[in-house]
Each structure stands twice: as C-alpha cells, then as structure tokens.
Amino acid sequence: MTDHRAITLSQFVLQQEREHPEASGEFTSVLLDIALAAKMINKAVVRAGLADVIGATGDVNVQGERVQKLDVFAHETIMRVLGSTGQLAVVASEEDEGIVPMPDDAPIGKYVVNFDPLDGSSNIDANVNIGTIFSILPRITRKGQGTIEDCLQAGRRQMCAGYVLYGSSTMLVYTTGDGVHGFTYEPSIGEFLLSHADIRTPKRGHIYSVNEGNYARWSDGMKRYADWLKVEDKATDRPYSMRYVGSLVADFHRNLLYGGIYLYPGDAKNPNGKLRLLYEAAPLAFVAEQAGGAASDGTRRIMDLAPSSLHQRTQLFLGSPDDVADCEAFLQGRHEGLNLERRTL
Ligand code: P6P
C-alpha cells in the first residue's frame, strides 16, 4: 500500500541520520539551511512578474552574462542564510569571481558550499523554470578561513549535492550518497514534503536535450551522434524526441525522471563547452550517478575531474547510462562497433 504519510525534509534527513549513526549530522543543518534559502528564493521567484524584481540590474557577472535582479537576490539570500551559521569555512558562487569568506564575526565551520544561485536566469522574464544547484564538501585546510583549495575539490569528494527547481511546483532534490530523494514544496505550511523517494533514472531514455543551434560548430563525432538519434529505426527505438528548455535544472530533472541525455558539448567557439564544473556539472553528476545514471565530459567521469579554477567550464553529457555510453562511443569514434540491438526502454 502506498505510504501517504507527510514526511518533511527535516524529518527525512533526521531519519536518515538515525540509520547512519556515523553521520555527524552537522552537514545536515547545512542542507536544511539551503532548504530555508530555497523557500525565500521561491517566494520571490513566484511573484517575479508582479514585483520589481523582473528584468536585469544592468550589471554583468564574472561569466559576462547580464545579471538579473533575481540572480542577485538568490545569491544574497543564500549568503545571508549560510553565512551566519558557523558551519562553513568558505563558499564559491557563480555570482562571485573569487571565493566568499565567512563574516569576521561568524565562527568558522568545517564545510564548503559551491553553488549556482539561479541557473537558467535568462528564462526569468519568460516565467520558464529556473533552479539553484548546490554542492557540499568537507574542508581540507585545517583551520581559519577556508581557501580556494577547499572549493577546488573533485566531485567524488562531495558529501551532498542537489538542486531546487522553481516552477509550477517547486522541488528540492538531493543526494548524500545514499540514493536520490525529491521533496515538493507545500507553501501553505512552508515545508518540503517527500514526494519522490529513491529516484532511479531509466537505463535508457528517449529524449535528448541539446542546443541544436550550435550544430555547425560541433565536432564530427557530436554531429554523427545527433544525426544518429534522429534516424527512423524501430529496432533501436529511434528517433528520440528533442526537449530543450534552455534551463539545465529543468532539462536535467525531466530526463532524470523520464530517462534521456542532456548534452552541452564543446564546439569550435567554446572547446570546453559552456557549463561550469564546480557548481553545475559536478553536483548534477553526483545526483545522476546516485540515481543510476552517468555523467561524462566525453571521455572522463565528471566526478573524477579535479577543478583548477572556480569557474572552469566542462563539456557535459549527463543522464541515462546507456545514452551517455552511446554518446561517448560516437564522440570517440567507436560507434561503428556499437551494439545497436533493440533497446529496452
Ligand atoms: P544555451 C543557462 O544559461 C545555462 O547555463 C543552462 O541552464 C542551460 O542548459 C544552458 O546554459 C543553455 O545554454 O547556449 O543553449 O542558451
């Protein structure tokens, strides 16, 4: 019988802690603080069309992108909530060129948070889903303010990662390495309630998500893969459907539940692609792998990549494991030998 109990995020993480006595529980409070910030951001996002937060500030961020007022609000909200908890040693954000030290009057903690405060922000004015992506790591320096070294850790060092998807219903999805769990926000009680316990992504999907507008700049391998997905072939259940919102969190979340692959390849103009390793690719790679999926830069596992700079970009192929494996075969010129027997969806 389906369990209809209303389990809040706090109850769930505390229940998880009881099942894992070795867990310190301290980073649990960091996750709950991120959930608090998400509730505050959600309140602003759902009224974006009504309040004077829509439109750009006129500034440009370190990525050279027009800064939207909600970007700034989301960044400042997360910093306001996380900065005073005493749990963190240092933070890195898409909206800040350098690391963000903790306030002088706040105790220094033992965790690091890397985050993208509002991914997909170019969609804000069109009321399309946008999201927050976060990654929690243990500090590696021993005392005092955290350093950039604490932020620049490979994805496999993450203790927790996840995202918030602001939309028709706002969801928080996270993993601590013990499966992937989704919570839907109930604004009438101000709680995230467990709605998707132990999410597993299909081994193979039927959706690919990429900006085909960049086709002319792609490598031959990437062009061959995209062409292959579009061929009519019942034996291998093609063509796939192309779904691309232009908001990574929205495209990833749909593919996580339905199966499929999100692709942001490098091209002649941007050989390392567009997405950032630290606070986009690595956290979503952790979630994908914990749901049975895969995440690659075309040749290497995203979780194994050691970042050398905060805003380093990476190619990203993310989603159902069989789809990521097929894509890698095409990118590496191994597709001729690909066993293209009928695929089970
Ligand atoms: P393009 C949004 O700017 C973002 O970082 C992701 O959320 C999204 O998937 C991608 O870039 C869209 O990029 O080049 O297709 O517009």
CSV table of C-alpha atoms in Angstrom, one decimal, residues 8-321:
chain,number,residue,atom,x,y,z
A,8,THR,CA,9.1,16.7,5.8
A,9,LEU,CA,12.7,17.2,4.7
A,10,SER,CA,13.8,17.7,8.2
A,11,GLN,CA,12.1,14.5,9.4
A,12,PHE,CA,13.6,12.6,6.5
A,13,VAL,CA,17.2,13.8,7.0
A,14,LEU,CA,16.9,13.1,10.7
A,15,GLN,CA,15.6,9.6,10.0
A,16,GLN,CA,18.5,9.1,7.6
A,17,GLU,CA,20.9,10.2,10.3
A,18,ARG,CA,19.4,7.7,12.8
A,19,GLU,CA,20.0,5.0,10.2
A,20,HIS,CA,23.6,6.2,9.7
A,21,PRO,CA,24.9,6.9,13.2
A,22,GLU,CA,28.4,7.6,11.7
A,23,ALA,CA,26.9,10.7,10.1
A,24,SER,CA,27.9,13.8,12.1
A,25,GLY,CA,24.6,15.4,11.3
A,26,GLU,CA,26.3,18.8,11.2
A,27,PHE,CA,26.2,19.0,7.4
A,28,THR,CA,22.5,18.1,7.7
A,29,SER,CA,22.0,21.5,9.1
A,30,VAL,CA,23.7,23.0,6.1
A,31,LEU,CA,21.3,21.1,3.8
A,32,LEU,CA,18.3,22.4,5.9
A,33,ASP,CA,19.8,25.9,5.7
A,34,ILE,CA,19.9,25.6,1.9
A,35,ALA,CA,16.2,24.5,2.0
A,36,LEU,CA,15.4,27.6,4.0
A,37,ALA,CA,17.1,29.8,1.5
A,38,ALA,CA,15.2,28.0,-1.3
A,39,LYS,CA,11.9,28.8,0.4
A,40,MET,CA,12.9,32.5,0.5
A,41,ILE,CA,14.0,32.5,-3.2
A,42,ASN,CA,10.9,30.6,-4.2
A,43,LYS,CA,8.7,33.4,-2.6
A,44,ALA,CA,10.5,36.0,-4.9
A,45,VAL,CA,10.5,33.8,-8.0
A,46,VAL,CA,6.8,33.0,-7.9
A,47,ARG,CA,6.0,36.7,-7.8
A,48,ALA,CA,8.7,37.8,-10.2
A,49,GLY,CA,6.1,39.1,-12.7
A,50,LEU,CA,4.4,41.2,-10.0
A,51,ALA,CA,7.2,42.8,-8.1
A,52,ASP,CA,10.0,45.0,-9.3
A,53,VAL,CA,12.5,42.1,-9.4
A,54,ILE,CA,12.0,41.3,-13.1
A,55,GLY,CA,14.5,42.5,-15.6
A,56,ALA,CA,18.2,43.0,-15.4
A,57,THR,CA,20.2,45.1,-13.0
A,58,GLY,CA,22.3,46.3,-15.8
A,59,ASP,CA,25.4,44.7,-14.3
A,60,VAL,CA,27.4,41.8,-15.9
A,61,ASN,CA,28.7,38.9,-13.8
A,62,VAL,CA,32.0,37.1,-13.9
A,63,GLN,CA,30.5,34.9,-16.7
A,64,GLY,CA,30.0,38.0,-18.8
A,65,GLU,CA,26.2,37.4,-18.5
A,66,ARG,CA,23.6,40.1,-17.8
A,67,VAL,CA,22.9,39.9,-14.1
A,68,GLN,CA,19.1,39.6,-13.4
A,69,LYS,CA,17.8,41.0,-10.2
A,70,LEU,CA,16.7,37.6,-9.1
A,71,ASP,CA,20.2,36.3,-9.6
A,72,VAL,CA,21.5,38.8,-7.1
A,73,PHE,CA,18.6,38.2,-4.7
A,74,ALA,CA,19.2,34.4,-4.8
A,75,HIS,CA,22.9,34.8,-4.2
A,76,GLU,CA,22.4,37.3,-1.4
A,77,THR,CA,19.7,35.2,0.2
A,78,ILE,CA,21.9,32.0,0.2
A,79,MET,CA,24.8,34.0,1.6
A,80,ARG,CA,22.6,35.6,4.3
A,81,VAL,CA,21.3,32.2,5.5
A,82,LEU,CA,24.5,30.2,5.2
A,83,GLY,CA,27.0,32.9,6.2
A,84,SER,CA,26.0,33.2,9.8
A,85,THR,CA,25.5,29.5,10.7
A,86,GLY,CA,29.1,28.8,11.8
A,87,GLN,CA,29.0,25.6,9.8
A,88,LEU,CA,31.0,26.8,6.8
A,89,ALA,CA,34.7,27.6,6.1
A,90,VAL,CA,34.2,29.1,2.6
A,91,VAL,CA,31.7,29.4,-0.2
A,92,ALA,CA,32.0,29.7,-4.0
A,93,SER,CA,29.2,31.1,-6.1
A,94,GLU,CA,28.6,31.6,-9.8
A,95,GLU,CA,27.8,35.2,-9.0
A,96,ASP,CA,31.2,35.9,-7.3
A,97,GLU,CA,34.6,36.0,-9.2
A,98,GLY,CA,36.5,34.8,-6.1
A,99,ILE,CA,35.8,32.7,-3.0
A,100,VAL,CA,33.4,34.2,-0.5
A,101,PRO,CA,34.9,34.1,3.1
A,102,MET,CA,32.7,33.8,6.1
A,103,PRO,CA,31.9,37.1,8.0
A,104,ASP,CA,34.5,38.0,10.6
A,105,ASP,CA,32.0,37.8,13.4
A,106,ALA,CA,30.8,34.2,12.4
A,107,PRO,CA,32.5,31.1,13.7
A,108,ILE,CA,34.4,29.1,11.0
A,109,GLY,CA,32.9,25.7,10.3
A,110,LYS,CA,34.2,22.6,8.5
A,111,TYR,CA,32.1,22.5,5.4
A,112,VAL,CA,32.3,24.2,2.0
A,113,VAL,CA,29.3,25.1,-0.3
A,114,ASN,CA,29.7,25.7,-4.0
A,115,PHE,CA,26.5,26.9,-5.7
A,116,ASP,CA,24.8,28.4,-8.7
A,117,PRO,CA,22.2,30.6,-7.1
A,118,LEU,CA,19.9,30.8,-10.0
A,119,ASP,CA,20.7,28.7,-13.1
A,120,GLY,CA,18.8,29.4,-16.3
A,121,SER,CA,18.3,33.0,-15.2
A,122,SER,CA,17.9,34.2,-18.8
A,123,ASN,CA,14.5,32.5,-18.6
A,124,ILE,CA,13.3,34.5,-15.6
A,125,ASP,CA,11.3,37.1,-17.6
A,126,ALA,CA,9.6,34.4,-19.6
A,127,ASN,CA,8.4,32.5,-16.5
A,128,VAL,CA,10.3,29.4,-17.5
A,129,ASN,CA,11.6,27.0,-14.8
A,130,ILE,CA,14.9,28.1,-13.2
A,131,GLY,CA,16.9,26.5,-10.5
A,132,THR,CA,19.5,26.6,-7.7
A,133,ILE,CA,22.3,24.0,-7.8
A,134,PHE,CA,24.4,23.2,-4.7
A,135,SER,CA,27.3,21.1,-3.6
A,136,ILE,CA,28.5,20.5,0.0
A,137,LEU,CA,32.1,19.3,0.6
A,138,PRO,CA,34.3,18.8,3.7
A,139,ARG,CA,37.0,21.5,4.1
A,140,ILE,CA,40.5,20.2,3.5
A,141,THR,CA,42.5,23.0,5.1
A,142,ARG,CA,42.8,22.7,8.8
A,143,LYS,CA,41.8,25.9,10.5
A,144,GLY,CA,40.9,29.6,10.0
A,145,GLN,CA,39.1,31.0,7.0
A,146,GLY,CA,38.7,28.4,4.1
A,147,THR,CA,40.7,28.8,1.0
A,148,ILE,CA,40.2,28.3,-2.7
A,149,GLU,CA,41.8,24.9,-2.2
A,150,ASP,CA,38.8,23.9,-0.1
A,151,CYS,CA,36.5,24.8,-3.1
A,152,LEU,CA,38.5,23.2,-5.8
A,153,GLN,CA,37.8,19.5,-5.0
A,154,ALA,CA,36.9,16.7,-7.4
A,155,GLY,CA,33.2,15.9,-7.5
A,156,ARG,CA,33.8,12.5,-5.9
A,157,ARG,CA,34.6,14.4,-2.6
A,158,GLN,CA,31.1,15.8,-2.4
A,159,MET,CA,29.1,14.8,0.8
A,160,CYS,CA,25.9,16.2,-0.5
A,161,ALA,CA,24.6,17.7,-3.8
A,162,GLY,CA,21.3,18.7,-5.3
A,163,TYR,CA,19.1,21.3,-6.8
A,164,VAL,CA,16.0,23.3,-6.3
A,165,LEU,CA,13.6,23.6,-9.3
A,166,TYR,CA,11.4,26.6,-9.1
A,167,GLY,CA,8.2,26.1,-11.2
A,168,SER,CA,4.6,25.0,-11.3
A,169,SER,CA,5.6,23.2,-8.1
A,170,THR,CA,8.9,23.9,-6.5
A,171,MET,CA,11.0,20.8,-5.7
A,172,LEU,CA,14.2,20.1,-3.8
A,173,VAL,CA,16.2,17.0,-5.0
A,174,TYR,CA,19.4,15.9,-3.2
A,175,THR,CA,21.7,13.0,-2.5
A,176,THR,CA,24.2,12.3,0.3
A,177,GLY,CA,25.5,9.2,-1.5
A,178,ASP,CA,22.6,7.1,-0.2
A,179,GLY,CA,20.2,7.4,-3.2
A,180,VAL,CA,18.3,10.5,-4.6
A,181,HIS,CA,15.3,11.9,-2.9
A,182,GLY,CA,12.8,14.6,-4.1
A,183,PHE,CA,10.7,16.9,-2.0
A,184,THR,CA,7.8,19.1,-3.2
A,185,TYR,CA,7.3,22.4,-1.5
A,186,GLU,CA,3.9,23.0,0.1
A,187,PRO,CA,3.7,26.8,0.5
A,188,SER,CA,0.6,26.6,2.8
A,189,ILE,CA,2.7,25.0,5.5
A,190,GLY,CA,6.1,26.2,4.4
A,191,GLU,CA,7.5,22.7,4.2
A,192,PHE,CA,9.3,20.5,1.6
A,193,LEU,CA,7.4,17.2,1.7
A,194,LEU,CA,8.8,13.9,0.5
A,195,SER,CA,7.2,13.2,-2.9
A,196,HIS,CA,9.9,11.2,-4.8
A,197,ALA,CA,11.7,8.7,-2.5
A,198,ASP,CA,14.8,7.0,-4.0
A,199,ILE,CA,14.6,8.3,-7.6
A,200,ARG,CA,16.0,5.9,-10.2
A,201,THR,CA,16.7,7.1,-13.7
A,202,PRO,CA,15.8,4.7,-16.6
A,203,LYS,CA,18.8,2.8,-18.0
A,204,ARG,CA,18.0,4.3,-21.4
A,205,GLY,CA,15.7,7.1,-22.4
A,206,HIS,CA,14.0,8.5,-25.5
A,207,ILE,CA,14.8,12.2,-25.0
A,208,TYR,CA,17.9,14.2,-25.9
A,209,SER,CA,18.4,17.8,-24.7
A,210,VAL,CA,20.9,20.0,-26.6
A,211,ASN,CA,21.0,23.3,-28.4
A,212,GLU,CA,20.9,22.2,-32.0
A,213,GLY,CA,21.5,25.8,-33.0
A,214,ASN,CA,25.2,25.1,-32.3
A,215,TYR,CA,25.3,22.1,-34.7
A,216,ALA,CA,27.6,23.8,-37.3
A,217,ARG,CA,30.2,24.3,-34.6
A,218,TRP,CA,30.2,20.7,-33.2
A,219,SER,CA,32.8,18.0,-33.7
A,220,ASP,CA,32.2,15.3,-36.3
A,221,GLY,CA,31.5,12.8,-33.6
A,222,MET,CA,28.9,15.0,-31.9
A,223,LYS,CA,27.2,15.7,-35.3
A,224,ARG,CA,27.2,11.9,-36.0
A,225,TYR,CA,25.6,11.2,-32.6
A,226,ALA,CA,22.9,13.9,-33.1
A,227,ASP,CA,22.2,12.7,-36.6
A,228,TRP,CA,22.0,9.0,-35.4
A,229,LEU,CA,19.4,10.0,-32.7
A,230,LYS,CA,17.2,11.5,-35.4
A,231,VAL,CA,17.2,8.4,-37.8
A,232,GLU,CA,13.9,6.4,-38.0
A,233,ASP,CA,14.8,2.9,-36.8
A,234,LYS,CA,12.3,0.8,-34.9
A,235,ALA,CA,15.0,-1.8,-34.0
A,236,THR,CA,16.8,0.8,-31.8
A,237,ASP,CA,13.7,2.8,-30.9
A,238,ARG,CA,14.7,5.9,-32.8
A,239,PRO,CA,14.2,8.8,-33.5
A,240,TYR,CA,14.5,10.3,-30.0
A,241,SER,CA,12.4,13.3,-29.0
A,242,MET,CA,14.3,16.6,-28.6
A,243,ARG,CA,13.3,18.5,-25.5
A,244,TYR,CA,15.4,21.6,-24.6
A,245,VAL,CA,14.1,24.2,-22.1
A,246,GLY,CA,17.4,26.1,-22.0
A,247,SER,CA,17.4,25.7,-18.2
A,248,LEU,CA,19.8,23.0,-17.1
A,249,VAL,CA,17.9,22.1,-13.9
A,250,ALA,CA,14.6,21.8,-15.8
A,251,ASP,CA,16.1,19.7,-18.6
A,252,PHE,CA,18.1,17.5,-16.2
A,253,HIS,CA,15.1,16.9,-13.8
A,254,ARG,CA,12.8,15.8,-16.6
A,255,ASN,CA,15.4,13.5,-18.0
A,256,LEU,CA,16.2,12.1,-14.6
A,257,LEU,CA,12.6,11.0,-14.1
A,258,TYR,CA,11.8,10.0,-17.7
A,259,GLY,CA,15.2,8.9,-19.0
A,260,GLY,CA,17.4,10.6,-21.6
A,261,ILE,CA,20.5,12.6,-22.1
A,262,TYR,CA,21.4,16.3,-21.6
A,263,LEU,CA,24.3,17.4,-23.7
A,264,TYR,CA,26.4,20.6,-23.7
A,265,PRO,CA,29.4,19.7,-25.9
A,266,GLY,CA,32.4,21.9,-26.6
A,267,ASP,CA,32.5,23.4,-30.1
A,268,ALA,CA,34.7,25.5,-32.4
A,269,LYS,CA,33.9,28.6,-30.4
A,270,ASN,CA,33.9,27.2,-26.9
A,271,PRO,CA,36.1,24.0,-26.8
A,272,ASN,CA,35.2,23.3,-23.2
A,273,GLY,CA,31.5,24.0,-23.6
A,274,LYS,CA,29.5,26.4,-21.5
A,275,LEU,CA,28.7,24.8,-18.2
A,276,ARG,CA,30.8,25.1,-15.1
A,277,LEU,CA,32.3,22.1,-13.4
A,278,LEU,CA,32.3,23.1,-9.8
A,279,TYR,CA,28.7,24.2,-9.2
A,280,GLU,CA,26.7,22.8,-12.2
A,281,ALA,CA,28.3,19.6,-13.7
A,282,ALA,CA,29.8,18.1,-10.5
A,283,PRO,CA,26.7,18.3,-8.3
A,284,LEU,CA,24.3,17.1,-11.0
A,285,ALA,CA,26.8,14.3,-11.8
A,286,PHE,CA,26.6,13.1,-8.2
A,287,VAL,CA,22.8,13.1,-8.3
A,288,ALA,CA,22.8,11.4,-11.7
A,289,GLU,CA,25.1,8.6,-10.6
A,290,GLN,CA,23.2,8.1,-7.3
A,291,ALA,CA,20.0,7.6,-9.4
A,292,GLY,CA,21.8,5.0,-11.6
A,293,GLY,CA,22.8,7.5,-14.3
A,294,ALA,CA,26.1,8.7,-15.7
A,295,ALA,CA,28.0,12.0,-16.2
A,296,SER,CA,30.9,12.4,-18.6
A,297,ASP,CA,32.9,15.1,-20.3
A,298,GLY,CA,33.0,12.9,-23.3
A,299,THR,CA,36.0,10.8,-22.2
A,300,ARG,CA,36.2,11.1,-18.4
A,301,ARG,CA,33.8,10.7,-15.5
A,302,ILE,CA,32.7,14.2,-14.3
A,303,MET,CA,33.1,13.2,-10.7
A,304,ASP,CA,36.8,12.5,-11.2
A,305,LEU,CA,37.7,15.8,-12.7
A,306,ALA,CA,39.9,17.9,-10.4
A,307,PRO,CA,38.9,21.6,-10.9
A,308,SER,CA,41.8,24.1,-11.4
A,309,SER,CA,39.7,27.2,-11.2
A,310,LEU,CA,36.4,28.2,-9.7
A,311,HIS,CA,34.5,29.0,-12.9
A,312,GLN,CA,36.2,26.3,-15.1
A,313,ARG,CA,33.9,25.1,-17.8
A,314,THR,CA,33.5,21.5,-19.0
A,315,GLN,CA,31.7,19.6,-21.7
A,316,LEU,CA,28.8,17.8,-20.1
A,317,PHE,CA,27.0,14.6,-21.2
A,318,LEU,CA,24.5,13.7,-18.4
A,319,GLY,CA,21.7,11.2,-17.9
A,320,SER,CA,20.7,7.6,-18.6
A,321,PRO,CA,23.8,5.4,-18.6
